[in-house]
mmCIF file of C-alpha atoms in Angstrom:
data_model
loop_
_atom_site.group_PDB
_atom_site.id
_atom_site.type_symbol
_atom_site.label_atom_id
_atom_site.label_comp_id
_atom_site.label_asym_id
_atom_site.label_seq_id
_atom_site.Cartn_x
_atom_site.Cartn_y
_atom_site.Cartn_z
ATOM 1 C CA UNK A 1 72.874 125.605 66.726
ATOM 2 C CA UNK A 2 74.991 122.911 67.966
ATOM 3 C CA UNK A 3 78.450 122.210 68.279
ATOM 4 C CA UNK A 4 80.046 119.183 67.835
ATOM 5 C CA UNK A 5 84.113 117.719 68.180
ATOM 6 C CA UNK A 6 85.218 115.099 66.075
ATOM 7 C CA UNK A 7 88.426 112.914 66.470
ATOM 8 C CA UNK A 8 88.750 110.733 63.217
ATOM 9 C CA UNK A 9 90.504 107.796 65.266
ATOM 10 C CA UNK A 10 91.326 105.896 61.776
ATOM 11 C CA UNK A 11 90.270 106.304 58.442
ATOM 12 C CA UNK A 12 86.968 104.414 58.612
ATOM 13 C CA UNK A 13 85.837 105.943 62.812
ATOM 14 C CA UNK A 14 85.528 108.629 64.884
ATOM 15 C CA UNK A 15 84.596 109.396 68.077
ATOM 16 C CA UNK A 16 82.275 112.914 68.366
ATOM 17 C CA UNK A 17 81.431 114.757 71.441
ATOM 18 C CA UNK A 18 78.879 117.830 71.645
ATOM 19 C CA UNK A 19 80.797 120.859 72.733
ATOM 20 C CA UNK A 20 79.920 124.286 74.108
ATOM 21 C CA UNK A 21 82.928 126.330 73.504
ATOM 22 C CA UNK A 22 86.971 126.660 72.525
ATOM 23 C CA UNK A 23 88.460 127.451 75.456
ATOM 24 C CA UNK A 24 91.978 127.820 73.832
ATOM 25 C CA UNK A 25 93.587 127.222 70.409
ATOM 26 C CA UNK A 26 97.449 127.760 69.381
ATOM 27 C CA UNK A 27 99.754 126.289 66.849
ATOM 28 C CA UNK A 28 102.803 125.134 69.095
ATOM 29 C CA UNK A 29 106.261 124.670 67.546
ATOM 30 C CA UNK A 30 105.674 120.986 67.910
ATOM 31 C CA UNK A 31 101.666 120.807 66.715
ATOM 32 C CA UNK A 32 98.326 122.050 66.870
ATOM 33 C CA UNK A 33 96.666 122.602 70.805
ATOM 34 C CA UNK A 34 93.490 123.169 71.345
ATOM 35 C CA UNK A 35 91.401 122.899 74.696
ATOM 36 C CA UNK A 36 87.481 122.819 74.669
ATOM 37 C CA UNK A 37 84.872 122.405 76.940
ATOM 38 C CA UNK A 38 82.508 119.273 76.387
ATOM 39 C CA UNK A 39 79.233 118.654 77.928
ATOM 40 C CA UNK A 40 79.733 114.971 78.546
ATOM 41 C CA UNK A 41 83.260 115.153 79.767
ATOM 42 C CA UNK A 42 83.966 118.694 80.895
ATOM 43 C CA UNK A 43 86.971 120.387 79.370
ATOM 44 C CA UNK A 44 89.309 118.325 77.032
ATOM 45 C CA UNK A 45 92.775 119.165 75.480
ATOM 46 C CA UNK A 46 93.628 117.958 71.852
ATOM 47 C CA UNK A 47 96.697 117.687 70.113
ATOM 48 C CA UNK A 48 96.622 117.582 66.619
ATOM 49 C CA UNK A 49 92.970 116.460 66.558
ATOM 50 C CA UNK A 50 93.655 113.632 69.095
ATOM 51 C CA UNK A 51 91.637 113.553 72.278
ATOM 52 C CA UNK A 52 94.609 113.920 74.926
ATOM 53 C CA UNK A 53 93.009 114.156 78.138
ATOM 54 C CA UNK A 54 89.311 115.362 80.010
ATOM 55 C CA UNK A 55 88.190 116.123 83.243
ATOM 56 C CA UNK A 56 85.906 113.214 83.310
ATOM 57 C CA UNK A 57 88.209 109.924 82.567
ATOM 58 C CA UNK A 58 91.822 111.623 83.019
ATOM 59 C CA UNK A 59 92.117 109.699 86.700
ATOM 60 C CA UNK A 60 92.252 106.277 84.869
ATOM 61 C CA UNK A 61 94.972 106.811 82.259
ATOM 62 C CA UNK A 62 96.985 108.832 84.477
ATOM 63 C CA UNK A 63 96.498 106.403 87.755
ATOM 64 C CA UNK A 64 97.535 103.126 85.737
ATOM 65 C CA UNK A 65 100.662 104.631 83.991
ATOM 66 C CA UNK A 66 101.484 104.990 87.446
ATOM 67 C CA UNK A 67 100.729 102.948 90.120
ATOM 68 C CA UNK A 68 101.468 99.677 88.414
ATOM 69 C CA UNK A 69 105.179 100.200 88.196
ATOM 70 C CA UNK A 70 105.331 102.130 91.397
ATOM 71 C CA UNK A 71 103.582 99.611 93.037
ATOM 72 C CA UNK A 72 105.737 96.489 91.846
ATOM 73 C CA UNK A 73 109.344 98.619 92.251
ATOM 74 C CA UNK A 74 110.303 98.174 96.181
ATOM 75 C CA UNK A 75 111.945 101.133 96.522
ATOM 76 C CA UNK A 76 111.538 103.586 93.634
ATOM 77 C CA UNK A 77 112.865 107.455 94.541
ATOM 78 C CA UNK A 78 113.589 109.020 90.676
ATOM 79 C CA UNK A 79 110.740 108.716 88.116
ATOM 80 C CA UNK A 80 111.151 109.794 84.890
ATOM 81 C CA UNK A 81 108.426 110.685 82.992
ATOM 82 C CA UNK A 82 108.702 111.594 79.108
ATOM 83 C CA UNK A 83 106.211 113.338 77.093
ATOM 84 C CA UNK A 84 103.520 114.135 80.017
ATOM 85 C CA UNK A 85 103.191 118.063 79.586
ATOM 86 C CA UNK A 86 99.645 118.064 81.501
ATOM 87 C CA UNK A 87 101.056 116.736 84.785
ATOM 88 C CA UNK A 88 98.636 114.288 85.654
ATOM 89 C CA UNK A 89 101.326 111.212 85.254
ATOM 90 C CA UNK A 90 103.438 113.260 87.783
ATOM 91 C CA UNK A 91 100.099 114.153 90.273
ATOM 92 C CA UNK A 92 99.925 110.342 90.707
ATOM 93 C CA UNK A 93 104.015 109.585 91.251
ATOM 94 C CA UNK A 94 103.815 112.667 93.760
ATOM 95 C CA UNK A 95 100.808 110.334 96.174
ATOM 96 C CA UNK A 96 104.303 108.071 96.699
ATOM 97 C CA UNK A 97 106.343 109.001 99.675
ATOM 98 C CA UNK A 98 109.483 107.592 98.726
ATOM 99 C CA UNK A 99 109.831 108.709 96.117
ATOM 100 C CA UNK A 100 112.643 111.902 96.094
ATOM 101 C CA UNK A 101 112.747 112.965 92.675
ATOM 102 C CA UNK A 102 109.766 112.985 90.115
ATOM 103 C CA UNK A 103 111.181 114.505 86.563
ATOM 104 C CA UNK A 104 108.980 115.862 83.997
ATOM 105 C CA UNK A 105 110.595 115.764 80.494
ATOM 106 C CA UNK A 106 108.509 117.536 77.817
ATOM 107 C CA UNK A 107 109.420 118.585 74.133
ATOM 108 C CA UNK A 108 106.922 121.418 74.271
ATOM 109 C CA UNK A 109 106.670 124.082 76.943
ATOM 110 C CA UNK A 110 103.005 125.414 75.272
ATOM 111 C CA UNK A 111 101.179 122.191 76.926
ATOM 112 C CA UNK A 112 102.591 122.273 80.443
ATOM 113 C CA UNK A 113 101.332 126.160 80.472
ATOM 114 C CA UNK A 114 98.417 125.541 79.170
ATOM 115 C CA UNK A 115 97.706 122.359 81.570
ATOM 116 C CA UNK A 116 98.522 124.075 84.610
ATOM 117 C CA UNK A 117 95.949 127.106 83.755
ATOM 118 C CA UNK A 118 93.175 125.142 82.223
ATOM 119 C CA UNK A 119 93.691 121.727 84.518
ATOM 120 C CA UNK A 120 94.512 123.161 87.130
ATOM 121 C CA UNK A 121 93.786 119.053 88.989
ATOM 122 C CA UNK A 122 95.746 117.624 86.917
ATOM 123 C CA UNK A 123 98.652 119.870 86.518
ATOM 124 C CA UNK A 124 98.535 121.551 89.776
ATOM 125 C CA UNK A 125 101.459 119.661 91.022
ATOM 126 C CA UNK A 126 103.716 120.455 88.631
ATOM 127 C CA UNK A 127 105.157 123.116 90.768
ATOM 128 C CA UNK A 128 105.797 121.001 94.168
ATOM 129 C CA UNK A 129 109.334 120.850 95.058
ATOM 130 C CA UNK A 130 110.014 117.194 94.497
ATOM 131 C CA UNK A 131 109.227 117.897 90.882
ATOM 132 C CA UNK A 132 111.772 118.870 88.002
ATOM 133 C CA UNK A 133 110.287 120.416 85.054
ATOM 134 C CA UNK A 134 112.418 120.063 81.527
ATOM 135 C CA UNK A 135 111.123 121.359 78.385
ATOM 136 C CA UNK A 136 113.612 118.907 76.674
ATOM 137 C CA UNK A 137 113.486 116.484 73.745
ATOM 138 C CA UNK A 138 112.807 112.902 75.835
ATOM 139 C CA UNK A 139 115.166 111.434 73.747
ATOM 140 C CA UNK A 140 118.078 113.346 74.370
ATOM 141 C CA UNK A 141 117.547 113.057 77.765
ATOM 142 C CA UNK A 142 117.436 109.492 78.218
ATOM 143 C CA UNK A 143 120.651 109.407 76.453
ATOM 144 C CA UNK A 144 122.042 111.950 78.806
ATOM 145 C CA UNK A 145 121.371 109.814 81.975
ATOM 146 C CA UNK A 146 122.292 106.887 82.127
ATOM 147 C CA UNK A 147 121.968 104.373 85.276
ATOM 148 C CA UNK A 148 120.043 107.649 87.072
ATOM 149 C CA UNK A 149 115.970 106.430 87.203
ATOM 150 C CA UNK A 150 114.420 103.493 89.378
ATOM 151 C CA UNK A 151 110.973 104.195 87.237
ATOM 152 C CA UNK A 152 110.685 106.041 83.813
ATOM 153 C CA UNK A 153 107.181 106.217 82.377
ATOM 154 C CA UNK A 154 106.493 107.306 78.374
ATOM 155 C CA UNK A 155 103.494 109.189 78.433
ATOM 156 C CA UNK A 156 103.060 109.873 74.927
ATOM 157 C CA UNK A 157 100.644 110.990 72.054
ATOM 158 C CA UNK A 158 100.377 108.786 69.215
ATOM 159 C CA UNK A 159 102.880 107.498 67.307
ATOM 160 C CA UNK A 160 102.815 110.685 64.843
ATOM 161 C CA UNK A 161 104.552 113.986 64.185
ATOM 162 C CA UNK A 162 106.966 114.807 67.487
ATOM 163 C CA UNK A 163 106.095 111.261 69.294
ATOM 164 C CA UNK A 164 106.955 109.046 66.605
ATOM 165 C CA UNK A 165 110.671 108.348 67.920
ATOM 166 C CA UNK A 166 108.965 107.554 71.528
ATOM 167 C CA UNK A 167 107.701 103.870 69.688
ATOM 168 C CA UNK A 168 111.360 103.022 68.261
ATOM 169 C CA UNK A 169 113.410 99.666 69.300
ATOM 170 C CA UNK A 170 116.731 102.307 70.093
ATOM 171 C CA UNK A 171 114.361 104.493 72.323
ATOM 172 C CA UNK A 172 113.261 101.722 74.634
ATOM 173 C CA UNK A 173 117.293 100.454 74.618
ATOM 174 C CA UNK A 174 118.239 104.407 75.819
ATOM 175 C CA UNK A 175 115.871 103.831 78.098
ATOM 176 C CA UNK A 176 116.901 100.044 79.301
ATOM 177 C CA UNK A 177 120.141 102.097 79.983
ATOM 178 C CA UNK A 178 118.927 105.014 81.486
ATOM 179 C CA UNK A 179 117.866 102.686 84.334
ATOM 180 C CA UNK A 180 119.096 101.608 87.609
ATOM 181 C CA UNK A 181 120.010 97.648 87.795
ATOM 182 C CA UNK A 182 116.696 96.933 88.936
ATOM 183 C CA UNK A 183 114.666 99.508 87.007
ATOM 184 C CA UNK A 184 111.278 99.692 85.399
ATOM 185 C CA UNK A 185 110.051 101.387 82.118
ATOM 186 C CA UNK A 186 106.337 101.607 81.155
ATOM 187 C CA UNK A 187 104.745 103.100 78.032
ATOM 188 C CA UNK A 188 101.077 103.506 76.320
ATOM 189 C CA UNK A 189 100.980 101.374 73.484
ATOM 190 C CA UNK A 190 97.210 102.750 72.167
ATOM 191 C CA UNK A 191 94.554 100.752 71.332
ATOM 192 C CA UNK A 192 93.960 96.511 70.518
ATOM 193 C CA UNK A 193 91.306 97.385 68.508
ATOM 194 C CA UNK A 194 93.270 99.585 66.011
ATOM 195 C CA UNK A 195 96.925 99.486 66.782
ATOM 196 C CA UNK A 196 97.289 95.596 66.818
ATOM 197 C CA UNK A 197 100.265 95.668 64.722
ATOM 198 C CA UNK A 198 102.233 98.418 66.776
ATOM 199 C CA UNK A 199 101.730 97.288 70.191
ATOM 200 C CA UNK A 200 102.982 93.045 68.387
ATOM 201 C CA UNK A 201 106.421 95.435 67.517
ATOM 202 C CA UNK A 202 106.603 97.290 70.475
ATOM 203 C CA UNK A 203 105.461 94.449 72.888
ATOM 204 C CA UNK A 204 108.598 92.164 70.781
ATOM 205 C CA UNK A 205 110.884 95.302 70.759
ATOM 206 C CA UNK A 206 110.588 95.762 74.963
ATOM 207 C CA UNK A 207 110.770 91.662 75.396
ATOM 208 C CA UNK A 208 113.859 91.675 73.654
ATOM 209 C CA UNK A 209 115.916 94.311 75.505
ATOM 210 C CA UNK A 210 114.456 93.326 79.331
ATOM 211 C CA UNK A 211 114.113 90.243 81.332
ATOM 212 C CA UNK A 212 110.405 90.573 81.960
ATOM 213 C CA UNK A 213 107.964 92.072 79.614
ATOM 214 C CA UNK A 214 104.111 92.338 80.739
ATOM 215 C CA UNK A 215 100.915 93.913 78.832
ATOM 216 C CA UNK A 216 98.215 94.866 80.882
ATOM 217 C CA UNK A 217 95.122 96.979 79.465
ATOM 218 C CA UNK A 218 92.270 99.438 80.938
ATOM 219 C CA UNK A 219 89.257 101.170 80.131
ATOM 220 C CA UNK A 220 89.293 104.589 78.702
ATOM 221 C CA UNK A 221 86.094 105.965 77.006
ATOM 222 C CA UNK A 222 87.594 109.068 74.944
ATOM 223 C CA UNK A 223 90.702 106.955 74.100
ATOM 224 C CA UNK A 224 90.200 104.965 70.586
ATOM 225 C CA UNK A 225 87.833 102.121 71.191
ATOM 226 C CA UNK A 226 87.883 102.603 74.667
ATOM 227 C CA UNK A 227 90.416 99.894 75.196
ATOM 228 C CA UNK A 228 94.081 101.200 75.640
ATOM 229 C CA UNK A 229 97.423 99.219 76.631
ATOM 230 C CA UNK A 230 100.790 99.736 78.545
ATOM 231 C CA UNK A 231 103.537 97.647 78.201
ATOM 232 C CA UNK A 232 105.934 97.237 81.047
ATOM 233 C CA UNK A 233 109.610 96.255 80.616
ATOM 234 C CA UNK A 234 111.451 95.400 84.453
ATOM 235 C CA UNK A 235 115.091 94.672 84.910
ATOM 236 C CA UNK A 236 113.918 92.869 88.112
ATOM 237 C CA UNK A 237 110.947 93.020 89.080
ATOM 238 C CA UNK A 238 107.552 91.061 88.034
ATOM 239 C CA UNK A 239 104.363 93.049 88.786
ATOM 240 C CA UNK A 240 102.791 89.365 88.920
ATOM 241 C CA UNK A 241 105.331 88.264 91.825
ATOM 242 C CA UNK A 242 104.335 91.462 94.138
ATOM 243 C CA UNK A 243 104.087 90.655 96.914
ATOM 244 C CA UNK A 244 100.065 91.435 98.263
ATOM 245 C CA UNK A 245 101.752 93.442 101.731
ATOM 246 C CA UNK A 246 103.362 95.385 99.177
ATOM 247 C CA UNK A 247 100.730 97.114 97.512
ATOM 248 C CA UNK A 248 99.998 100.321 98.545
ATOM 249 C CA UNK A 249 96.324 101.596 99.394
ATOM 250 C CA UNK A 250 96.221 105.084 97.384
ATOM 251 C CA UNK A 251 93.889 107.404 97.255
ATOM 252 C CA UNK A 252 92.824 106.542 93.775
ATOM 253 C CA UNK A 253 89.482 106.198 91.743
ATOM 254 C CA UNK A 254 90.388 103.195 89.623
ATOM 255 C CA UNK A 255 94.023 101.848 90.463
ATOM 256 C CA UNK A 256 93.390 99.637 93.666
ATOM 257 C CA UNK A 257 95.946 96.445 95.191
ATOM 258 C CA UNK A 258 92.982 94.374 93.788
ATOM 259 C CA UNK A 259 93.266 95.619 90.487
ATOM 260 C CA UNK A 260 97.186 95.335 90.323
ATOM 261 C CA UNK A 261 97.211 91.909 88.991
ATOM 262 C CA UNK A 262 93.863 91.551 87.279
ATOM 263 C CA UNK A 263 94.754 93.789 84.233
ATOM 264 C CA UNK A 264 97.298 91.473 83.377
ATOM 265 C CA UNK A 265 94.340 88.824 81.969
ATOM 266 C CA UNK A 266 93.956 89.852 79.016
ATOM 267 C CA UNK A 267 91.626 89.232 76.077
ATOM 268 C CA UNK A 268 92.492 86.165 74.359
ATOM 269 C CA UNK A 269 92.503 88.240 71.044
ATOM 270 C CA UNK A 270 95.231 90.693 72.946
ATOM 271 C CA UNK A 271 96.888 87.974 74.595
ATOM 272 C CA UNK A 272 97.660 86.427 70.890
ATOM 273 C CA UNK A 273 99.392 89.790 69.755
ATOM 274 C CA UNK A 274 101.703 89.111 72.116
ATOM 275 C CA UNK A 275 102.714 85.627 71.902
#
């Protein structure tokens, strides 16, 4: 008999995978976790039915929420990261050497413990001692520190159940505040395809609290449609304007300095949602 995952991505698609075994299954406080092992992308946690993360394509979401704004920021020695529990966000921020600080804030303990036994490459890092592991509502945090980040990242689910907050005009202002004078935020903002209407709010939201506001996309295959966003909000600093020298050469398997400015041309059809 065979065994098959389905994520039901919107009302009318899915995306199904064949599947050997559950490796793990809880009920959180927060939501449902389950981790499973695939045969086309190895082992693959989901939250509440969503597709999360895998051992096959986790490099390119967790590179690119990264390296962009790490990249652009001259100087940047305390990340933030919100949401994030499986450490690969913080595995990346870790490959920069200046930066001092790298803070994990997650509402739910369950996922960092299970990340760091299961993924053991992507959340294997969570224990070096530049990192500072909260299990703390993001929220509440940002509002707790202000003017302390150079960089804070929101690596969230989807906009559902404990996330929802994490998409909100007054998040991305704590945030705008939680930042240093010349401070970056970046966030996912899901899919073109099938979020059009919440990355046109969120995209208008960031615009309106910081001076420059970019969308850039990349290619995720277990992600919906295998087209996701990130929108970047900078106090200062244009990841367009960068210059070249600046660019580091990591050891990465998508991010490159080429790359840096390329996923800022977007699709015309994106590129409208954001005019």
């Amino acid at each position: 008999m065979e065994l098959w995952y389905t994520e039901k991505q919107t009302e009318n698609h899915g995306i199904t995978t064949k599947i050997t075994k559950t490796l793990h299954t809880e009920q959180t406080e927060f939501q449902k976790l389950d981790i499973i092992e695939t045969k086309q992308f190895g082992r693959m946690l989901v939250l509440d039915g969503m597709v999360m993360t895998t051992d096959v394509d986790e490099f390119v979401y967790h590179e690119m929420i990264v390296h962009i704004a790490l990249n652009t920021h001259p100087n940047p020695k305390k990340v933030l990261v919100v949401g994030g529990g499986d450490g690969g966000a913080i595995r990346e921020i870790l490959k920069h050497p200046e930066v001092e600080k790298a803070v994990l804030a997650e509402i739910d303990g369950r996922v960092i413990e299970t990340s760091k036994e299961f993924f053991p490459q992507i959340g294997g890092k969570l224990t070096d001692p530049r990192v500072d592991v909260q299990v703390v509502d993001g929220i509440k945090h940002i509002h707790d520190h202000i003017g302390t980040y150079d960089v804070i990242m929101v690596d969230s689910t989807e906009p559902v159940g404990p996330a929802v907050g994490l998409f909100e005009k007054g998040f991305y202002q704590g945030i705008y505040d939680a930042l240093k004078e010349d401070g970056i935020l970046v966030a996912q903002t899901e899919s073109p395809w099938f979020n059009a209407d919440l990355i046109r709010r969120v995209f208008a939201d960031i615009k309106s609290i910081f001076p420059i506001a970019r969308l850039y996309t990349v290619s995720i295959p277990t992600y919906p449609s295998g087209l996701w966003s990130f929108t970047l909000g900078s106090k200062k600093h244009d990841p367009l304007q960068v210059e070249d020298s600046q660019l580091k050469d990591l050891d990465t398997k998508y991010y490159s300095p080429r790359i840096h400015k390329s996923v800022f041309q977007l699709p015309k059809f994106v590129e409208d949602l954001v005019k």
